[in-house]
Coordinates of C-alpha atoms in Angstrom, one line a residue:
Chain I
M1 CA 119.8 124.5 95.1
K2 CA 119.3 123.6 91.5
L3 CA 121.8 121.1 90.2
S4 CA 123.2 121.4 86.7
R5 CA 123.6 118.5 84.4
E6 CA 127.4 119.0 84.6
E7 CA 127.3 118.7 88.4
V8 CA 125.3 115.5 88.2
E9 CA 127.9 114.1 85.8
H10 CA 130.8 115.2 88.1
V11 CA 129.2 113.6 91.2
A12 CA 128.4 110.4 89.3
I13 CA 132.1 110.0 88.4
L14 CA 133.1 110.6 92.0
A15 CA 130.5 108.0 93.1
R16 CA 131.7 105.5 90.4
L17 CA 128.3 105.3 88.8
A18 CA 127.8 105.3 85.0
L19 CA 124.4 106.9 84.6
S20 CA 122.2 106.7 81.5
E21 CA 121.0 110.0 80.0
E22 CA 117.5 109.3 81.5
E23 CA 119.0 108.7 85.0
K24 CA 121.0 111.9 84.8
E25 CA 117.9 114.0 84.1
Q26 CA 115.9 112.2 86.7
F27 CA 118.5 112.5 89.4
R28 CA 119.1 116.1 88.5
A29 CA 115.5 116.9 89.2
Q30 CA 115.1 114.7 92.3
L31 CA 118.3 115.7 94.0
S32 CA 117.6 119.3 93.3
S33 CA 114.2 119.0 95.1
V34 CA 115.7 117.2 98.1
L35 CA 118.5 119.7 98.3
E36 CA 116.0 122.6 98.0
Y37 CA 114.1 121.1 100.9
A38 CA 117.4 120.7 102.9
E39 CA 118.1 124.4 102.4
M40 CA 116.0 125.1 105.5
I41 CA 118.9 124.0 107.7
N42 CA 120.6 127.3 106.7
R43 CA 117.9 129.3 108.6
L44 CA 119.6 128.4 111.8
D45 CA 122.8 130.1 113.1
T46 CA 125.1 127.3 114.2
A47 CA 128.3 129.3 114.5
H48 CA 128.8 128.3 118.1
V49 CA 127.4 124.7 117.9
E50 CA 129.8 121.8 118.1
P51 CA 129.1 119.0 115.5
T52 CA 127.9 115.6 116.6
Y53 CA 129.8 112.9 114.7
H54 CA 128.8 110.2 117.1
V55 CA 126.4 110.0 120.0
L56 CA 128.5 107.8 122.3
P57 CA 131.4 109.3 124.4
L58 CA 133.7 106.5 123.2
Q59 CA 137.1 107.4 121.8
N60 CA 140.0 105.5 120.5
V61 CA 138.7 102.1 121.4
S62 CA 141.6 99.7 121.2
R63 CA 142.4 96.1 122.2
P64 CA 145.6 94.1 122.8
D65 CA 147.3 93.2 119.6
E66 CA 146.8 89.5 119.8
A67 CA 146.6 86.9 117.0
R68 CA 143.0 85.7 116.4
E69 CA 141.4 83.3 114.1
S70 CA 141.1 84.7 110.6
L71 CA 138.2 84.3 108.2
P72 CA 138.3 80.9 106.3
R73 CA 140.2 81.7 103.1
E74 CA 138.1 79.4 100.9
E75 CA 134.8 80.8 102.0
V76 CA 136.1 84.3 101.5
L77 CA 137.5 83.6 98.0
G78 CA 134.3 81.7 97.2
N79 CA 132.5 85.0 97.0
A80 CA 134.9 86.6 94.6
P81 CA 133.6 87.2 91.1
E82 CA 137.0 86.2 89.7
R83 CA 140.0 84.5 91.4
E84 CA 143.3 83.0 90.5
A85 CA 145.9 81.2 92.5
G86 CA 144.4 82.2 95.9
Y87 CA 144.0 85.9 94.8
F88 CA 141.2 88.2 93.8
K89 CA 141.5 88.9 90.1
V90 CA 140.8 92.3 88.5
P91 CA 141.1 93.7 85.0
R92 CA 144.7 94.6 83.9
I93 CA 145.8 97.8 85.7
I94 CA 149.3 98.5 84.3
Chain U
M1 CA 94.9 80.2 118.6
E2 CA 97.1 78.1 116.3
L3 CA 100.7 77.5 117.2
F4 CA 102.0 79.9 114.6
Q5 CA 99.9 82.7 116.1
L6 CA 101.4 82.4 119.6
T7 CA 104.1 84.6 121.1
A8 CA 107.6 83.3 122.0
H9 CA 106.8 83.4 125.7
Q10 CA 103.6 81.4 125.3
L11 CA 105.4 78.8 123.2
A12 CA 108.3 78.7 125.7
E13 CA 105.7 77.9 128.4
M14 CA 104.3 75.1 126.3
L15 CA 107.8 73.7 125.7
K16 CA 108.5 73.9 129.4
K17 CA 105.3 71.9 130.2
G18 CA 106.0 69.5 127.4
E19 CA 102.8 70.5 125.6
A20 CA 104.7 71.0 122.3
S21 CA 108.1 70.2 121.0
A22 CA 110.4 72.6 119.1
E23 CA 110.0 70.4 116.1
E24 CA 106.2 70.7 116.2
I25 CA 106.4 74.4 116.5
T26 CA 108.8 74.6 113.7
R27 CA 106.6 72.5 111.5
A28 CA 103.6 74.7 112.3
V29 CA 105.5 77.8 111.3
F30 CA 106.8 76.3 108.0
A31 CA 103.3 75.0 107.2
R32 CA 102.1 78.6 107.7
I33 CA 104.9 79.9 105.4
Y34 CA 103.7 77.4 102.7
E35 CA 100.2 78.5 103.2
V36 CA 100.6 82.3 102.9
E37 CA 104.0 83.1 101.5
D38 CA 102.8 83.4 97.9
R39 CA 100.5 86.2 99.1
I40 CA 102.8 87.9 101.7
Q41 CA 106.3 87.4 100.0
A42 CA 108.2 88.1 103.2
Y43 CA 111.1 85.8 102.6
V44 CA 114.1 86.1 100.3
T45 CA 115.5 82.8 101.5
V46 CA 114.0 80.1 103.7
T47 CA 116.3 77.7 105.6
E48 CA 114.0 74.9 106.4
E49 CA 116.5 72.1 106.6
T50 CA 118.8 73.8 109.2
A51 CA 115.7 75.0 111.1
Y52 CA 114.6 71.4 111.7
Q53 CA 118.1 70.4 112.7
A54 CA 118.2 73.2 115.3
A55 CA 114.7 72.3 116.6
K56 CA 115.6 68.6 117.0
E57 CA 118.8 69.6 118.8
I58 CA 116.8 71.6 121.3
D59 CA 114.3 68.8 121.8
R60 CA 117.1 66.4 122.4
K61 CA 118.7 68.7 124.9
R62 CA 115.4 69.0 126.8
R63 CA 114.9 65.3 126.8
E64 CA 118.4 64.9 128.3
G65 CA 117.4 67.1 131.1
E66 CA 118.9 70.4 130.1
I67 CA 116.8 73.5 130.7
P68 CA 117.3 75.8 127.7
G69 CA 116.5 79.5 127.8
P70 CA 113.1 81.1 126.9
L71 CA 114.0 81.5 123.2
A72 CA 115.2 77.9 122.7
G73 CA 113.3 76.1 120.0
I74 CA 111.4 79.2 118.9
P75 CA 111.4 80.0 115.1
A76 CA 112.8 83.4 114.3
G77 CA 113.4 85.3 111.0
L78 CA 116.3 87.5 110.2
K79 CA 116.3 90.6 108.0
D80 CA 118.5 89.9 105.0
N81 CA 121.2 92.4 106.0
L82 CA 122.3 90.3 108.9
C83 CA 125.2 88.1 108.0
T84 CA 124.6 84.4 108.3
R85 CA 127.6 82.1 107.7
G86 CA 126.7 79.7 104.9
T87 CA 123.4 81.3 104.1
R88 CA 123.3 84.0 101.5
T89 CA 122.7 87.5 102.7
T90 CA 121.4 89.7 99.9
C91 CA 120.3 93.0 101.4
S92 CA 117.6 92.5 98.7
S93 CA 120.1 93.8 96.2
R94 CA 121.4 92.4 92.9
M95 CA 124.7 93.5 94.2
L96 CA 124.7 90.8 96.9
E97 CA 122.3 88.3 95.3
N98 CA 124.8 85.5 95.6
F99 CA 126.8 86.7 98.6
V100 CA 127.4 83.9 101.2
P101 CA 129.0 85.4 104.3
P102 CA 132.0 83.6 105.8
Y103 CA 130.9 84.6 109.3
D104 CA 127.8 85.2 111.5
A105 CA 126.7 88.6 112.8
T106 CA 127.1 88.8 116.6
V107 CA 123.3 89.0 117.1
V108 CA 122.9 85.8 115.0
K109 CA 125.6 84.1 117.1
K110 CA 123.9 85.2 120.3
L111 CA 120.4 84.0 119.2
A112 CA 121.9 80.7 118.0
A113 CA 123.5 80.3 121.4
A114 CA 120.1 81.0 123.0
G115 CA 118.7 78.1 120.9
A116 CA 116.9 80.1 118.2
V117 CA 115.5 78.2 115.2
F118 CA 116.2 80.4 112.2
T119 CA 113.5 80.2 109.5
G120 CA 115.3 82.3 106.9
K121 CA 116.2 85.7 105.6
L122 CA 113.6 88.4 105.2
N123 CA 112.9 90.9 102.5
M124 CA 113.7 94.6 102.8
D125 CA 114.2 97.8 100.9
E126 CA 117.5 97.4 99.1
F127 CA 120.4 98.1 101.5
A128 CA 117.7 99.2 104.0
M129 CA 116.9 102.4 102.0
G130 CA 113.2 102.9 101.9
S131 CA 110.0 103.0 103.9
S132 CA 107.8 100.5 102.0
T133 CA 109.9 97.5 100.9
E134 CA 109.0 98.5 97.3
N135 CA 112.8 99.1 96.8
S136 CA 113.6 95.4 97.1
A137 CA 115.4 94.4 93.9
F138 CA 113.5 91.1 94.1
F139 CA 109.8 91.7 94.9
P140 CA 107.6 93.8 97.2
T141 CA 106.3 92.3 100.5
R142 CA 102.6 92.8 101.1
N143 CA 100.9 94.0 104.3
P144 CA 99.1 91.1 106.1
W145 CA 96.3 93.4 107.1
H146 CA 95.5 94.3 103.5
L147 CA 97.5 92.8 100.6
G148 CA 97.0 96.0 98.5
Y149 CA 99.1 98.0 101.1
V150 CA 102.8 98.2 101.8
P151 CA 104.1 96.6 105.0
G152 CA 106.4 99.6 105.6
G153 CA 110.1 99.5 105.4
S154 CA 112.9 98.9 105.3
S155 CA 112.3 95.9 107.6
G156 CA 109.0 95.2 105.8
G157 CA 109.6 91.4 105.3
A158 CA 110.5 91.1 109.0
A159 CA 107.3 92.9 110.2
A160 CA 105.0 91.2 107.7
A161 CA 106.4 87.7 108.6
V162 CA 105.9 88.2 112.3
A163 CA 102.4 89.7 111.8
A164 CA 101.3 86.8 109.5
G165 CA 102.7 84.1 111.7
E166 CA 105.6 83.2 109.3
A167 CA 108.1 83.7 112.1
V168 CA 107.4 84.0 115.9
Y169 CA 109.7 87.0 116.0
A170 CA 112.4 88.6 113.8
L171 CA 115.4 90.9 114.0
G172 CA 115.5 94.0 111.9
S173 CA 117.7 97.1 111.6
D174 CA 116.7 100.7 112.1
T175 CA 118.6 103.6 110.7
G176 CA 115.8 106.2 110.5
G177 CA 112.7 104.2 111.5
S178 CA 113.2 100.9 109.6
I179 CA 112.1 98.7 112.6
R180 CA 109.4 101.0 114.1
Q181 CA 107.6 102.2 111.0
P182 CA 107.0 98.6 109.6
A183 CA 106.1 97.4 113.1
S184 CA 103.5 100.2 113.2
F185 CA 102.2 99.3 109.7
C186 CA 101.9 95.6 110.5
G187 CA 100.4 95.9 114.0
I188 CA 103.3 94.5 116.0
V189 CA 106.0 95.7 118.5
G190 CA 109.3 97.0 117.2
L191 CA 112.2 98.4 119.2
K192 CA 115.2 100.4 118.2
P193 CA 117.6 100.1 121.1
T194 CA 120.0 102.8 122.3
Y195 CA 122.9 103.3 119.8
G196 CA 125.7 100.9 121.1
L197 CA 123.5 98.6 123.2
V198 CA 123.4 95.9 120.5
S199 CA 126.5 95.0 118.5
R200 CA 126.4 95.9 114.8
F201 CA 129.1 93.4 113.9
G202 CA 127.9 91.5 110.8
L203 CA 125.1 94.0 110.0
V204 CA 125.7 95.2 106.5
A205 CA 126.4 98.9 107.0
F206 CA 124.1 101.7 105.7
A207 CA 124.8 104.7 108.0
S208 CA 127.1 103.6 110.7
S209 CA 126.4 106.4 113.2
L210 CA 122.7 105.7 113.0
D211 CA 122.2 101.9 112.4
Q212 CA 121.0 99.7 115.2
I213 CA 119.7 96.2 115.3
G214 CA 116.5 95.4 117.2
P215 CA 113.5 93.0 117.7
L216 CA 110.2 92.9 115.9
T217 CA 107.8 90.9 118.1
K218 CA 104.1 90.1 118.7
D219 CA 104.1 91.7 122.1
V220 CA 106.2 93.6 124.6
R221 CA 107.2 90.6 126.7
D222 CA 108.7 89.0 123.6
C223 CA 110.5 92.3 122.9
A224 CA 112.1 92.2 126.3
L225 CA 113.1 88.5 125.9
V226 CA 114.8 89.1 122.6
L227 CA 116.5 92.2 123.8
N228 CA 117.9 90.2 126.8
A229 CA 119.4 87.8 124.3
I230 CA 121.0 90.3 121.9
A231 CA 122.1 93.2 124.0
G232 CA 125.6 93.6 125.4
H233 CA 129.1 94.7 124.7
D234 CA 130.9 93.1 121.8
P235 CA 134.7 93.6 121.3
L236 CA 134.1 93.1 117.5
D237 CA 132.1 96.4 117.4
S238 CA 134.1 99.4 118.5
T239 CA 130.9 101.4 118.8
S240 CA 129.4 98.9 121.2
A241 CA 128.8 100.4 124.7
P242 CA 130.2 98.8 127.9
F243 CA 126.8 98.9 129.5
P244 CA 125.7 96.3 132.0
V245 CA 122.6 94.6 130.6
P246 CA 119.7 94.1 133.1
D247 CA 117.0 91.5 132.8
Y248 CA 114.5 93.5 130.8
T249 CA 111.5 91.3 131.7
S250 CA 112.0 92.6 135.3
Y251 CA 110.6 95.9 134.1
L252 CA 107.3 94.4 133.0
T253 CA 105.3 95.2 136.1
G254 CA 102.1 96.4 134.5
E255 CA 102.5 99.7 136.4
A256 CA 102.7 103.1 134.8
R257 CA 101.5 105.2 137.8
G258 CA 103.5 108.4 138.2
V259 CA 105.4 108.1 135.0
K260 CA 106.0 111.5 133.5
V261 CA 105.0 111.5 129.8
G262 CA 105.9 114.3 127.4
V263 CA 103.8 115.0 124.3
P264 CA 105.7 117.2 121.9
R265 CA 103.3 119.4 120.0
E266 CA 105.6 119.4 116.9
F267 CA 104.8 115.7 116.4
F268 CA 101.1 116.4 116.1
G269 CA 101.2 119.3 113.6
K270 CA 101.0 119.7 109.8
G271 CA 101.4 116.4 107.9
L272 CA 99.8 114.2 110.5
D273 CA 96.8 112.2 109.2
P274 CA 94.0 113.4 111.5
R275 CA 92.7 109.8 111.9
V276 CA 96.2 108.7 113.1
G277 CA 96.3 111.7 115.4
E278 CA 92.9 110.7 117.0
V279 CA 94.0 107.1 117.6
V280 CA 97.3 108.2 119.2
R281 CA 95.6 110.8 121.4
A282 CA 93.2 108.1 122.6
A283 CA 96.3 106.0 123.5
I284 CA 97.8 108.9 125.4
S285 CA 94.5 109.3 127.4
R286 CA 94.8 105.6 128.2
L287 CA 98.2 106.2 129.7
E288 CA 96.7 108.9 131.8
D289 CA 94.0 106.5 133.0
L290 CA 96.8 104.2 134.0
G291 CA 98.2 107.0 136.3
A292 CA 100.8 108.5 134.1
V293 CA 101.3 112.2 134.3
V294 CA 100.9 113.5 130.8
E295 CA 102.0 117.0 129.7
E296 CA 102.4 118.8 126.4
C297 CA 105.9 119.9 125.6
S298 CA 108.0 121.4 122.8
F299 CA 110.7 119.9 120.6
P300 CA 111.9 123.1 118.9
H301 CA 114.2 121.6 116.3
A302 CA 111.8 118.9 115.2
E303 CA 111.4 120.2 111.7
Y304 CA 115.2 120.1 111.1
A305 CA 115.6 116.4 111.8
L306 CA 114.5 115.2 108.4
P307 CA 116.7 117.5 106.3
C308 CA 119.6 116.8 108.7
Y309 CA 119.1 113.0 108.4
Y310 CA 118.8 113.1 104.6
I311 CA 122.3 114.7 104.5
I312 CA 124.0 112.6 107.2
A313 CA 122.6 109.2 106.3
P314 CA 123.3 109.4 102.5
A315 CA 126.8 110.8 103.3
E316 CA 127.6 107.8 105.4
A317 CA 126.0 105.5 102.9
S318 CA 128.0 106.9 100.0
S319 CA 131.1 106.1 102.0
N320 CA 130.0 102.6 103.3
L321 CA 128.8 101.5 99.9
A322 CA 132.1 102.4 98.2
R323 CA 133.1 98.8 99.1
Y324 CA 130.9 97.3 96.4
D325 CA 133.4 97.4 93.6
G326 CA 133.0 94.0 92.1
V327 CA 136.4 92.7 93.4
R328 CA 136.1 90.7 96.6
Y329 CA 132.5 89.8 96.7
G330 CA 129.1 90.7 95.1
Y331 CA 128.1 91.4 91.6
R332 CA 130.7 92.2 88.8
A333 CA 129.5 93.5 85.4
A334 CA 130.9 91.8 82.4
P335 CA 132.7 93.8 79.7
E336 CA 130.7 94.7 76.6
K337 CA 130.4 91.7 74.3
G338 CA 133.7 90.7 72.9
G339 CA 135.4 93.7 74.4
N340 CA 137.6 94.5 77.4
Y341 CA 137.3 97.1 80.1
N342 CA 139.8 98.8 82.4
L343 CA 139.4 98.9 86.2
L344 CA 137.5 102.2 86.4
E345 CA 135.1 101.0 83.7
M346 CA 134.6 97.7 85.6
Y347 CA 133.8 99.7 88.8
M348 CA 131.3 102.0 87.1
R349 CA 129.5 99.3 85.1
T350 CA 129.3 97.0 88.2
R351 CA 127.9 99.7 90.4
S352 CA 125.4 100.9 87.8
E353 CA 124.1 97.5 87.1
G354 CA 124.2 96.2 90.7
F355 CA 122.5 99.0 92.5
G356 CA 118.8 99.9 92.2
P357 CA 117.5 103.5 91.7
E358 CA 117.0 104.5 95.4
V359 CA 120.5 103.3 96.3
K360 CA 122.0 105.2 93.4
R361 CA 120.0 108.3 94.4
R362 CA 121.3 108.2 98.0
I363 CA 124.9 107.5 96.9
M364 CA 124.7 110.6 94.6
L365 CA 123.1 112.7 97.3
G366 CA 125.7 111.7 99.9
T367 CA 128.6 112.1 97.5
Y368 CA 127.4 115.6 96.6
A369 CA 127.1 116.6 100.3
L370 CA 130.6 115.4 101.0
S371 CA 132.2 116.8 97.9
S372 CA 134.6 119.6 97.8
G373 CA 132.9 123.0 98.2
Y374 CA 129.7 121.6 99.8
Y375 CA 131.1 119.7 102.8
D376 CA 130.7 122.7 105.2
A377 CA 127.4 123.9 103.8
Y378 CA 125.7 120.5 104.0
Y379 CA 127.5 117.8 106.0
L380 CA 129.1 119.9 108.7
K381 CA 125.9 122.0 109.0
A382 CA 123.9 118.9 109.4
L383 CA 126.2 117.5 112.1
K384 CA 125.7 120.7 114.1
L385 CA 122.0 120.5 113.8
R386 CA 122.3 117.0 115.1
T387 CA 123.8 118.5 118.3
L388 CA 120.8 120.8 118.6
I389 CA 118.4 117.9 118.2
R390 CA 120.2 115.9 120.9
Q391 CA 120.0 118.9 123.2
D392 CA 116.3 119.2 122.6
F393 CA 115.9 115.6 123.8
N394 CA 118.3 116.1 126.8
R395 CA 116.2 119.0 127.9
L396 CA 113.0 117.0 127.6
F397 CA 114.4 114.1 129.5
E398 CA 115.3 116.4 132.4
Q399 CA 111.5 116.8 132.8
F400 CA 110.0 113.6 131.5
D401 CA 110.6 109.8 131.8
V402 CA 109.3 109.1 128.3
I403 CA 108.1 111.0 125.3
V404 CA 105.3 109.8 123.1
S405 CA 104.2 110.4 119.5
P406 CA 102.7 108.7 116.5
T407 CA 105.2 106.3 114.9
S408 CA 104.3 107.3 111.4
P409 CA 102.3 110.3 110.2
T410 CA 100.0 108.1 108.1
P411 CA 98.4 104.7 108.1
P412 CA 99.9 102.1 105.7
F413 CA 99.7 103.4 102.1
R414 CA 99.0 101.6 98.8
F415 CA 101.7 100.3 96.5
G416 CA 103.0 103.0 94.2
E417 CA 101.3 105.7 96.2
K418 CA 104.6 107.4 97.3
A419 CA 107.1 105.7 95.0
G420 CA 107.2 108.5 92.4
D421 CA 108.5 111.2 94.7
P422 CA 111.4 110.5 97.0
L423 CA 110.7 113.5 99.2
V424 CA 107.1 112.3 99.8
M425 CA 108.4 108.9 100.8
Y426 CA 111.1 110.4 103.0
L427 CA 108.4 112.3 105.0
S428 CA 106.9 109.0 106.2
D429 CA 109.9 108.8 108.6
V430 CA 109.5 112.3 110.0
Y431 CA 108.7 111.1 113.6
T432 CA 111.2 108.2 113.8
I433 CA 114.3 109.9 112.4
P434 CA 115.0 112.3 115.3
I435 CA 115.5 109.2 117.6
N436 CA 118.4 107.8 115.4
L437 CA 120.1 111.2 115.2
A438 CA 120.0 111.4 119.1
G439 CA 120.9 107.7 119.5
I440 CA 118.1 107.2 122.1
P441 CA 115.9 104.1 122.3
A442 CA 112.3 104.1 121.0
L443 CA 109.6 101.5 120.5
S444 CA 106.5 101.3 118.4
L445 CA 103.5 99.3 119.6
P446 CA 100.0 98.8 118.3
C447 CA 97.5 101.3 119.6
G448 CA 94.5 101.0 117.3
F449 CA 93.3 101.0 113.7
V450 CA 92.3 103.3 110.9
E451 CA 89.9 101.6 108.5
G452 CA 91.3 98.2 109.4
L453 CA 94.9 99.2 109.1
P454 CA 97.2 99.3 112.2
V455 CA 98.4 102.4 113.9
G456 CA 101.5 102.5 116.1
L457 CA 102.3 104.5 119.2
Q458 CA 106.0 105.5 119.5
I459 CA 107.5 105.8 123.0
M460 CA 111.0 107.3 123.4
A461 CA 113.3 107.2 126.4
P462 CA 116.8 108.6 127.4
P463 CA 119.9 106.6 126.4
F464 CA 119.8 103.1 127.9
G465 CA 116.3 103.7 129.2
E466 CA 115.0 100.5 127.5
G467 CA 113.7 99.4 130.9
T468 CA 111.4 102.4 131.4
L469 CA 110.4 102.1 127.8
L470 CA 109.3 98.5 128.1
R471 CA 107.6 99.2 131.5
V472 CA 105.4 101.9 130.0
A473 CA 104.8 99.9 126.8
Y474 CA 103.8 96.8 128.8
A475 CA 101.4 98.7 131.1
Y476 CA 99.7 100.2 128.1
E477 CA 99.6 97.0 126.1
Q478 CA 98.1 94.9 128.9
S479 CA 95.3 97.4 129.2
T480 CA 94.4 97.2 125.5
P481 CA 93.4 94.4 123.1
Y482 CA 95.5 95.4 120.1
H483 CA 98.4 93.0 120.6
L484 CA 95.9 90.1 120.5
A485 CA 94.6 90.9 117.0
R486 CA 95.9 88.8 114.1
P487 CA 95.8 90.1 110.5
P488 CA 93.1 88.7 108.2
L489 CA 95.3 88.7 105.0
K490 CA 92.4 90.3 103.1
G491 CA 92.4 92.3 99.9
E492 CA 93.9 91.6 96.5
P493 CA 97.7 91.9 95.8
E494 CA 98.1 94.3 92.9
Q495 CA 101.0 92.3 91.3
E496 CA 101.4 88.7 90.4
P497 CA 103.3 86.5 92.9
V498 CA 107.0 85.9 92.0
E499 CA 109.0 82.8 91.6
K500 CA 111.4 82.2 94.5
T501 CA 114.9 80.8 94.2
G502 CA 116.4 78.5 96.8
P503 CA 119.1 79.5 99.3

């Protein structure tokens, strides 16, 4: 599977990555070679095989809806790059 | 041997007899850190002050007649992707360079409750993506057996610290071999437990269906002791298994008679360094000498594990790492000088500046595999192969108690040797990856040397078969001298030492 430059640019936008021209070319070549290697999985017929999303037979794990201690607000906000009046601050959206 | 060279169980014995205090042991380990850290570079952050406080607290309790557990007062290191409240947790990434978690990981809480003395946070490949610790955004860690070689990865700092005596034991994480391969490269014991046995709450997520936390220790008894302390169900991790945890040290009988050992021929084929093959085959003969019943077997889908992993793991990573958006925590890029940016531009600049090349590569790969038009061809196909790999293991474990193989196809390699080609680097996990896909436990332990560099034997068991795993590993270990060897810290590092910043 050879990736085109356009595909790399499309995936970069989906992944929210701004790539330099150099990175685009490097990733195009490297991802192509990994995907070419991964092509071998198509040699197997898996039409009747169920996918494994998870190895444990656990499903819909739930617990009673009880109030518990929350994270300390100051310590949480202390990690924010920008904050104002007890909120996370982001660039203007509207 | 010096205090810093001893195992946790040896030190626990000394503490019990009053031959050493927790404070003395802690001093010995920090003295060792000061002595060798500029050559090894295992630590991102050292927490000396809180370590002495914890040690003194244990000594006080003991003086007052309390009998603390076997890990109380023993200095331990933590891989820097385990959240520690009040101590920064960087994942060796610029993205989290200044992140101070507001909570402790469950394993950290459990070890703290057991009286552990935490020495600090250990270097790793950025976000646990890599096999050499060269992907750390800060500095590479060196292999204590030869400073010109990599310690393995991604828990390279953890393995190197334990081997060099900079921590008595450490916790790491293993998504595709990240505990076992560095344990093998540094000549120590590393265990990846069954998926779900150890809580992942507070482990910075890489690939959630594959990640597991486990111990890196100097011998098998320490491994059992640490597993005792960290295993068990946790309501904070919905993938944590309600499995009753036994006392793992009760399996350390020294007996391996009658144990059925399978040797899959696919793990000894093309790509295996013949010198590693020879050492591992000798280890298997040793198991036979101990009375184990060894038989060759087949793992038909072995070759599909690596491509399957390099679709599933990046896919999960691309989703997990979407949270690094520069809003709630972590790095945020500034707008261009004097300018403004909108939200999307802020995201894109932040992620491009905050992540290193390997992390970007895997995010790109995973995003591609999950993107419209490719989901069925790559991701769904890989999930189906994962089923076939699990079935291979299920069939083998109907016949065998454990399966053995080399941990890594090669001995430790030099810095830069595999860094240029991602695919070549990925191949160094070819024997460890199938285990994570199947969710079974596996352990690496020292079984010899190639030109002075350690080689690891990998032992695999069925889900929740840690007891059997430890029993076989212990019997082997006690009949060999490799766990008693300590690294010489020889050779020249190829790069200049780096300046460290404080916690």
